[in-house]
XYZ file of C-alpha atoms in Angstrom:
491
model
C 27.622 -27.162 13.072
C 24.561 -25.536 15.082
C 25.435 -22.018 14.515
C 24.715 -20.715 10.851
C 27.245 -18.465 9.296
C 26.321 -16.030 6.715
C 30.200 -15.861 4.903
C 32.293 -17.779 6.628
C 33.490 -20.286 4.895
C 34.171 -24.446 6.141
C 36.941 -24.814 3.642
C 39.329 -23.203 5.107
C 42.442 -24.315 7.374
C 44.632 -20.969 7.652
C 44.067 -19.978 11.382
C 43.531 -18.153 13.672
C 40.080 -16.346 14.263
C 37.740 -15.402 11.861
C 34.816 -12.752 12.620
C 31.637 -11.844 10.390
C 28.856 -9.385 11.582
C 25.162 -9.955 11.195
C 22.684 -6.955 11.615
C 19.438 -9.019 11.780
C 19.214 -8.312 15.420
C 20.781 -4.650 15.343
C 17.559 -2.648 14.786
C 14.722 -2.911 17.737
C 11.811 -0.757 17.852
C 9.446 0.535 15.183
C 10.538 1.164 12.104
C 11.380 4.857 10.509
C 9.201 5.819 7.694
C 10.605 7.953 5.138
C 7.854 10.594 3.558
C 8.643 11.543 -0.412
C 5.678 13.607 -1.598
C 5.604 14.587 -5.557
C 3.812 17.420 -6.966
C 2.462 16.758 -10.401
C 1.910 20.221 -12.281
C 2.679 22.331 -15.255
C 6.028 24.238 -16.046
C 6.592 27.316 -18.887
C 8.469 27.139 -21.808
C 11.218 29.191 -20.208
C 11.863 26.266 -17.044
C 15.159 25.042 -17.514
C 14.146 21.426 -16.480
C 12.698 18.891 -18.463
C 9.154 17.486 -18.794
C 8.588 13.904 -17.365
C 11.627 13.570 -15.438
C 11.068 13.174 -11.265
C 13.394 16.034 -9.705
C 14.429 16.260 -6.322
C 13.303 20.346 -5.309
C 15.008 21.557 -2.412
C 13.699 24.816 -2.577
C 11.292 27.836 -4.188
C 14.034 28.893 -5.764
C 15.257 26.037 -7.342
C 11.365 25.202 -8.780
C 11.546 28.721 -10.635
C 14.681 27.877 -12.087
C 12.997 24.517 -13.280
C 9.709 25.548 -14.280
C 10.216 28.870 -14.826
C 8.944 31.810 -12.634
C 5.053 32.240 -12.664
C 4.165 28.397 -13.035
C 1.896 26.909 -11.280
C 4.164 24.511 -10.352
C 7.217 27.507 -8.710
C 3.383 28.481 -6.887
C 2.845 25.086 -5.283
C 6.438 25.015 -4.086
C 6.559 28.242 -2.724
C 3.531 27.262 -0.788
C 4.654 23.775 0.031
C 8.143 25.000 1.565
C 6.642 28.176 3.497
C 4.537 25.845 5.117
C 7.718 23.193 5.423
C 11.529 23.066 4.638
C 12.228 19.890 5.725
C 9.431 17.444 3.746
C 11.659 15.611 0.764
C 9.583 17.117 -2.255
C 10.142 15.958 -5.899
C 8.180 17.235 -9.334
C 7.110 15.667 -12.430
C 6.536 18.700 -14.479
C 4.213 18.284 -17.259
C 4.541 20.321 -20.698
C 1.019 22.563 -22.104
C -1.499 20.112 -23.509
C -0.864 20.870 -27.501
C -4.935 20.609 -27.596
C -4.720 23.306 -24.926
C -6.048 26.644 -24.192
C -5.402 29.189 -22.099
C -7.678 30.563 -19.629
C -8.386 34.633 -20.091
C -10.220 37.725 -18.267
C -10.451 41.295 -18.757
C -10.448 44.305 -16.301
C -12.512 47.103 -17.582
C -11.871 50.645 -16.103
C -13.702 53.754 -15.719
C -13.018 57.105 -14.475
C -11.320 59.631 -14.240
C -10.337 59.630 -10.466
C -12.122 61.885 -8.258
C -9.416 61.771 -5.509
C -5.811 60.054 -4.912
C -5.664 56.620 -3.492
C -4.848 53.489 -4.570
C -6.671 50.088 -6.233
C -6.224 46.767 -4.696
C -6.645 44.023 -7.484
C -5.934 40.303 -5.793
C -4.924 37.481 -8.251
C -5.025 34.391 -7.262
C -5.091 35.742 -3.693
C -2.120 37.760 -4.342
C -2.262 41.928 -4.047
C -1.311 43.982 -6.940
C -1.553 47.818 -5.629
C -1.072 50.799 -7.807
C -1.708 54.374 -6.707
C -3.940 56.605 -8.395
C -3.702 60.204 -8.383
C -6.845 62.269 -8.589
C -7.362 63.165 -12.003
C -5.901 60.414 -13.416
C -8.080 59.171 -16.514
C -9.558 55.279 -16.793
C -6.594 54.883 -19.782
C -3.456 55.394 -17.425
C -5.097 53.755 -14.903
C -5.528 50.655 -16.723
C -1.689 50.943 -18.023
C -0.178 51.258 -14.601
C -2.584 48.511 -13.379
C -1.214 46.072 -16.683
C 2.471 47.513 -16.277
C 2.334 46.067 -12.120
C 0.862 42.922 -13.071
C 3.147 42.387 -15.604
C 6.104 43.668 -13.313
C 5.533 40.554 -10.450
C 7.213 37.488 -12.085
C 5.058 35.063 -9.675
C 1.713 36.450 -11.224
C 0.068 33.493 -12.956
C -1.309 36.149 -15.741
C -0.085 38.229 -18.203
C -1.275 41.271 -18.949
C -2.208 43.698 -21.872
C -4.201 46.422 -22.998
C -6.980 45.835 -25.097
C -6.115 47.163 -28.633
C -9.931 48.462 -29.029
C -10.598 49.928 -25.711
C -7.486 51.215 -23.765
C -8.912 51.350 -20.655
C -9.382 47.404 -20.622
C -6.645 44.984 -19.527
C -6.922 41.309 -20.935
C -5.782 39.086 -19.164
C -4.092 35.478 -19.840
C -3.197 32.214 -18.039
C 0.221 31.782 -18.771
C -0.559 28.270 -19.030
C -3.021 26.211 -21.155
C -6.120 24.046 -19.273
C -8.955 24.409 -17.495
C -7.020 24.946 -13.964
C -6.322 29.009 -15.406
C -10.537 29.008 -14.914
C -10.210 29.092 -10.980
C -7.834 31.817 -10.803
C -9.623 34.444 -9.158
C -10.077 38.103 -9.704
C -11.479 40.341 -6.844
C -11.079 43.746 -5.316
C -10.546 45.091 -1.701
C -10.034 41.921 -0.367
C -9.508 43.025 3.297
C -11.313 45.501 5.405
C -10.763 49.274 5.149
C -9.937 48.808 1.516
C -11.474 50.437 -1.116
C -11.502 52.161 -4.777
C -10.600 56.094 -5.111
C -13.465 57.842 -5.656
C -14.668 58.079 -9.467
C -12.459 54.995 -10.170
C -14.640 52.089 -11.668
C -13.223 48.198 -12.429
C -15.639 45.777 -14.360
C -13.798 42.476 -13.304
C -14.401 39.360 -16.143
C -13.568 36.175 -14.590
C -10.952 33.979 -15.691
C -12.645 31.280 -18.292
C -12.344 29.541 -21.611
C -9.174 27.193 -20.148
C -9.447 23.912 -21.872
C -7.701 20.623 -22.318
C -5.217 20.362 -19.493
C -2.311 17.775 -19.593
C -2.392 14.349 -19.391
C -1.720 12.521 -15.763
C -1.200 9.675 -17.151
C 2.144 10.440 -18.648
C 3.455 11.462 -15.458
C 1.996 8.084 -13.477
C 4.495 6.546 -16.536
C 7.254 7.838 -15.418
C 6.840 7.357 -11.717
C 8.597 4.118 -11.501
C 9.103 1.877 -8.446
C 9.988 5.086 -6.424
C 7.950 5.279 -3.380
C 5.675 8.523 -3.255
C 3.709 8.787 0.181
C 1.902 12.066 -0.771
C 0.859 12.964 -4.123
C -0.274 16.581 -5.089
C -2.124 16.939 -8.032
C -3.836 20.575 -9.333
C -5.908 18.194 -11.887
C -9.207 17.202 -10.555
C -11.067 15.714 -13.805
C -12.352 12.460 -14.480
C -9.735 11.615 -16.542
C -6.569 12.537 -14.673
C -8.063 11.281 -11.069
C -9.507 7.939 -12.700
C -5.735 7.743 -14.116
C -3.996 8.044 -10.427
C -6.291 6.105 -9.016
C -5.301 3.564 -11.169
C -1.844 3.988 -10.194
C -2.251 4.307 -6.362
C -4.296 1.132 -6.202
C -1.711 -0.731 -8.001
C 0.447 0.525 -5.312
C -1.519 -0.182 -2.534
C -1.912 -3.642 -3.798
C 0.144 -6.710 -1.899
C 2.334 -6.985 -4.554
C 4.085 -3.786 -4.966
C 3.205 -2.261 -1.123
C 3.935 1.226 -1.843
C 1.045 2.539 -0.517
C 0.671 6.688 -1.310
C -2.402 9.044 -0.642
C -3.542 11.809 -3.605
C -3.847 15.250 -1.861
C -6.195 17.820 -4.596
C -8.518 20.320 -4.260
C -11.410 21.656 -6.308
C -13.147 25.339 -6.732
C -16.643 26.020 -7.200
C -20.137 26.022 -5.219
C -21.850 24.345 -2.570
C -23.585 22.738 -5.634
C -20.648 21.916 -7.313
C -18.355 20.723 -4.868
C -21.031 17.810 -3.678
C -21.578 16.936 -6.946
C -17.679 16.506 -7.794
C -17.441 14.551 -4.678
C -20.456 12.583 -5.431
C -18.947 11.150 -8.292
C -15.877 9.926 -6.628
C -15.064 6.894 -4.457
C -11.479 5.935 -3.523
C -9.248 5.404 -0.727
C -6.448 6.906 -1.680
C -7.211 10.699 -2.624
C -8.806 13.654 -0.744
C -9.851 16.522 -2.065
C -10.371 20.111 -0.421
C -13.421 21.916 -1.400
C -12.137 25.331 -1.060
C -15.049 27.211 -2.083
C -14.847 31.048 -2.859
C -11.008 31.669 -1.562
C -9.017 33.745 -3.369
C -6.389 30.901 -3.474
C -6.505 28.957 -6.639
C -7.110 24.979 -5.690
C -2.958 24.098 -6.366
C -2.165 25.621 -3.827
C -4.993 24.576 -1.183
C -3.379 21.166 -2.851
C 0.382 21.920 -1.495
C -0.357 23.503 1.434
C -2.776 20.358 2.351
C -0.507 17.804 1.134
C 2.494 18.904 2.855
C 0.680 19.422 6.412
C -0.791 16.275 6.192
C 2.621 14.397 5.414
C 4.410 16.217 7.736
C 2.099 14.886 10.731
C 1.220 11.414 9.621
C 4.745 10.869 8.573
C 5.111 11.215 12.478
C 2.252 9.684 13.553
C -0.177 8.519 10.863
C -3.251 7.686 12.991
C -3.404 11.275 14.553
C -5.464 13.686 13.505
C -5.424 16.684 10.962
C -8.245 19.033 12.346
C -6.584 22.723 13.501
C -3.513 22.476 11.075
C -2.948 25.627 9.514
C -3.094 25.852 6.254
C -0.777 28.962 6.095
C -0.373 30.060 2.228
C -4.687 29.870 1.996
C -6.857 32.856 2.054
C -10.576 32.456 3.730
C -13.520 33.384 1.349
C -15.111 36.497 2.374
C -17.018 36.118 5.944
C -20.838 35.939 3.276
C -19.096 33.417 0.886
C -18.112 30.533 3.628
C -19.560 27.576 4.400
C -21.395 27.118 7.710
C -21.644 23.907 9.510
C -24.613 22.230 8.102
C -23.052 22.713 4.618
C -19.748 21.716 5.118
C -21.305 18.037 7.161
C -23.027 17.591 3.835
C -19.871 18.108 2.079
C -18.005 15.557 4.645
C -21.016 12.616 3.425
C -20.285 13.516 -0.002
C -16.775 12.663 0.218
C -14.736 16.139 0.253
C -12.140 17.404 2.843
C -13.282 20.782 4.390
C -11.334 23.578 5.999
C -12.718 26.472 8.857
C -11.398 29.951 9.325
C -9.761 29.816 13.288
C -10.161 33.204 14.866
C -6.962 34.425 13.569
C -8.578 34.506 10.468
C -6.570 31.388 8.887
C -7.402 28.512 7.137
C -7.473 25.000 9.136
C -8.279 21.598 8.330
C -11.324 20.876 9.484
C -11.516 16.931 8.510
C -9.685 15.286 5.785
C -11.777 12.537 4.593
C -11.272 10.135 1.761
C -13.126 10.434 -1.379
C -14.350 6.885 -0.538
C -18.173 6.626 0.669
C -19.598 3.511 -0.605
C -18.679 -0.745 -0.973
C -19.095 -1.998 -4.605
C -23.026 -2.578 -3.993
C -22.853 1.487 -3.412
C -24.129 0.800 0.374
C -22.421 3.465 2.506
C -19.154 2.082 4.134
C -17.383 4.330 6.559
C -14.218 1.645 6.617
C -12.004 4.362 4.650
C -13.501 7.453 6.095
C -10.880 9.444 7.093
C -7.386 9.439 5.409
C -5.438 7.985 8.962
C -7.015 4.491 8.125
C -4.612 3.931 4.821
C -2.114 5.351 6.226
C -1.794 3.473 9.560
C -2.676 0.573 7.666
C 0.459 1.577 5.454
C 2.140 2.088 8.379
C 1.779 -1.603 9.779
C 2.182 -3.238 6.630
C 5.601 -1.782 6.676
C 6.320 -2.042 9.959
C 5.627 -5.921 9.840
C 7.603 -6.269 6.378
C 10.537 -4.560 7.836
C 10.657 -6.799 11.177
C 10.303 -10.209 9.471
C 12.809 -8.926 6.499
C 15.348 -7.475 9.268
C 15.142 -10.733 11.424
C 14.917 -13.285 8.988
C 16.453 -12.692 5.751
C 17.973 -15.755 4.747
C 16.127 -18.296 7.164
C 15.204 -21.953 6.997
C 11.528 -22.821 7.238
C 10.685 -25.948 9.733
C 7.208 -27.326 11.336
C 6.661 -26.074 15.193
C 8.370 -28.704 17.630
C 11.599 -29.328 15.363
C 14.517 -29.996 17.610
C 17.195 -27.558 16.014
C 20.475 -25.762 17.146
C 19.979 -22.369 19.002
C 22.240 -20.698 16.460
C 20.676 -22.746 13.682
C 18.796 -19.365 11.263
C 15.499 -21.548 11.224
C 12.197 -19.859 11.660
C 8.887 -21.629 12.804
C 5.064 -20.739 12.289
C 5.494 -20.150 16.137
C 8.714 -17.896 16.283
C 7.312 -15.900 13.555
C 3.683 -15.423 15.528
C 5.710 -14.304 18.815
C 7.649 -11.877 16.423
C 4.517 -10.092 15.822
C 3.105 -10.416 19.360
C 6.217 -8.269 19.967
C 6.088 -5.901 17.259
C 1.996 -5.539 18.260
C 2.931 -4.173 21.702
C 5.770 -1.751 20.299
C 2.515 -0.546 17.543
C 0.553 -0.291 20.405
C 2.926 1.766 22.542
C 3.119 4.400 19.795
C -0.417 4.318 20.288
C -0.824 3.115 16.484
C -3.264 -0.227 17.590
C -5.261 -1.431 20.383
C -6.592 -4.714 22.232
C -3.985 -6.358 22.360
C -6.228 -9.570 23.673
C -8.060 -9.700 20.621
C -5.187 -9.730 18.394
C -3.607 -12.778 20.289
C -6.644 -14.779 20.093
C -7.338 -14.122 16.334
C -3.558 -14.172 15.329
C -3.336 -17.209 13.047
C 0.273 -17.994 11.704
C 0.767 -21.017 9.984
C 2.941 -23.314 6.902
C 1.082 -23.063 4.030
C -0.347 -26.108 2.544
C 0.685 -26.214 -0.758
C 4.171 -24.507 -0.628
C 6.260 -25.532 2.028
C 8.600 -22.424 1.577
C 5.413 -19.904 2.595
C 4.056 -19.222 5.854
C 0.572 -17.484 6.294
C -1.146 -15.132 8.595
C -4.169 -13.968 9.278
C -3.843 -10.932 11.641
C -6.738 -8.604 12.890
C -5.347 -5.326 14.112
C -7.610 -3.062 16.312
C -6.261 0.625 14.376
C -5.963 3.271 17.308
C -9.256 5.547 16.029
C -9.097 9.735 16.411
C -10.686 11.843 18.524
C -13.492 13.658 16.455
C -16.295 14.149 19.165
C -16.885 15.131 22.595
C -20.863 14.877 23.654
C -21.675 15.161 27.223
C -25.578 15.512 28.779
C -25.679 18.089 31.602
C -28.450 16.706 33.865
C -27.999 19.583 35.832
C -29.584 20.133 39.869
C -31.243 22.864 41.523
């Protein structure tokens, strides 16, 4: 018989006609991706859901249920579905360090109030406002200032009043690490806003957080699932060395589930180079989001999400412009100007600029990675599109020769066989990615199309008779960074 059936049977003598359906030719085209990204963060005691289990989280909502309202991790989903419903998200939620401790600050006011108005504290970029009547002494203003901070469930802090001096609030991270240290404190963020008059507010910044959790128990319970975006608020040593770990694994040809680590990290000019100077991987990017009032988790989520949601539809385009729509600018003195944030883009951090609606857009979202294992500089995994086209085409081929030729005998080029015979050559198998090559390059994923023909090297393998190799060269489809024109102009 020439034709090979998959389930029909040759024993058989009872007529009449007998039909089976194969889909290894139903599905033409380039493949459909699906995008999972999982946020890795910290829950309170009061979340209903457990530590170290991956959840599904359909909504805000449904992440303050889990990990209880005023988490950082109900604050990264808030952000990550304002800025997209549709993304699949998941958590691991992580339990307080037992080692840890919580971040505090104090707000130290004087007075009395000269005249009504009102004080604008931001936390964490977020505006607590209480009124102030004139008169009003430093003592009641520092108890309606603890009473509102207390009163807004999604504050990361909790407030008191300082048993020695009443008119100080203390303030504390209602969870334990070093993360509670970049919450910030500031007053009058925007323009035209001010203290009443006589009203005073000493601000001590958040500090002391210590020992947060451990990454690697949450890389433990990641299983085989197959996470394309990772947000992490933990930007140690420890925790990134211990994803890395993980994601490389991933990447690796033997489990091929490629996924890209989306952070970001608060502090100086000085600071941020030297964080990203002692990185150098692939497969995470960090934000350097300077002096904004938004605490780094949240530049995290909102720069995860955007960049899933675009290279999940096309993974060699570009980031730059995105919005970055639950991130507040630093103030117009505290940003980076160009020269400073091209250093930053050598030293391996992602920046943002402010667009002139005053919002936060990704300005280039490069890789950690800067230099080869001699520590040369190697721009091969510059930007964050490279892995994930490369992703991309791994997949793409793995789907078309799994689709086409699942259960497929192996012969040498030139065997005489039936055309309905499911036999695959060296040969059939380089045309099959001749074809898929033009489909990649028609979603404008690769290029040169010449070169890959000539350089395309399919063939049995030597030693196993069962294995066919490849060598294939794809020319990636690059982004459009620059534009640099010379005006010789005429008189």
């Amino acid at each position: 018989m020439n034709i090979s059936f998959n389930s029909l049977s040759e024993n058989v003598r009872i007529p009449l006609a007998y039909v089976e359906f194969d889909n290894s030719k139903a599905v033409t085209g380039t493949p459909e991706a699906s995008y999972k990204v999982l946020f890795i963060g910290q829950k309170l005691a009061e979340g209903t859901g457990a530590a170290l289990v991956p959840t599904r989280i359909t909504s805000a909502a449904q992440s303050e249920a889990l990990h209880g309202r005023g988490s950082m991790l109900a604050a990264m989903f808030r952000a990550a579905k304002a800025a997209d419903r549709w993304l699949e998200t998941w958590a691991i939620a992580l339990d307080d360090s037992v080692s840890g401790v919580a971040a505090t600050g104090s707000l130290l006011l004087t007075g009395p109030a000269i005249a009504s108005g009102v004080v604008n504290l931001y936390v964490g970029g977020a505006l607590v406002r209480i009124a102030v009547t004139a008169g009003d002494s430093a003592q009641s203003i520092a108890a309606a200032l603890a009473a509102a901070i207390n009163a807004d469930g999604e504050q990361p802090l909790v407030a008191a009043i300082n048993g020695t001096t009443p008119a100080q609030v203390d303030l504390t991270c209602r969870w334990k690490g070093a993360t509670g240290n970049d919450i910030d404190l500031r007053l009058n963020y925007h323009t035209g806003e001010a203290l009443p008059a006589g009203v005073g507010v000493a601000i001590t910044a958040m500090h002391g957080g210590a020992g947060d959790p451990d990454i690697a128990d949450a890389v433990a319970v990641m299983g085989n699932e197959w996470w394309r975006a990772i947000v992490t608020p933990y930007t140690d040593t420890a925790n990134l060395d211990a994803l890395d770990a993980e994601l490389l694994d991933r990447w690796g040809p033997m489990r091929q589930m490629e996924g890209i680590a989306y952070a970001a990290v608060r502090g100086t000019l000085a600071q941020t180079s030297t964080w990203g100077l002692a990185r150098n991987s692939q497969l995470q990017t960090c934000m350097g989001t300077g002096k904004s009032p938004t605490p780094p988790w949240i530049f995290a989520a909102d720069y995860g999400v955007q960049a899933a949601k675009s290279l999940s539809a096309d993974p060699a385009r570009p980031l730059q412009t995105l919005v970055l729509p639950s991130c507040l600018p630093p103030a117009v003195e505290d940003r980076w100007d160009d020269p400073e944030r091209n250093l930053l883009l050598f030293d391996g951090v992602a920046t943002y600029n402010v667009n002139a609606a005053g919002k936060c857009c990704i300005e280039r979202e490069v890789t950690t990675y800067r230099v080869n294992a001699y520590g040369l500089p190697d721009p091969s995994y510059l930007d964050i599109q490279t892995p994930a086209t490369l992703g991309y085409w791994r997949y793409a081929v793995r789907a078309r020769i799994t689709q086409k030729y699942p259960r497929h005998k192996l012969a040498k080029d030139g065997t005489r066989f039936g055309p309905g015979q499911a036999i695959v050559t060296p040969s059939i198998i380089r045309d099959e990615l001749f074809v898929l090559f033009r489909e990649l390059e028609l979603e404008g994923l690769v290029e040169d199309f010449d070169a890959f023909k000539e350089a395309l090297l399919v063939e049995r393998n030597a030693n196993s008779q069962t294995r066919v190799d490849v060598l294939a060269t794809p020319d990636l489809v690059n982004q459009f960074r620059m534009f640099a024109m010379l005006t010789q102009f005429i008189l």
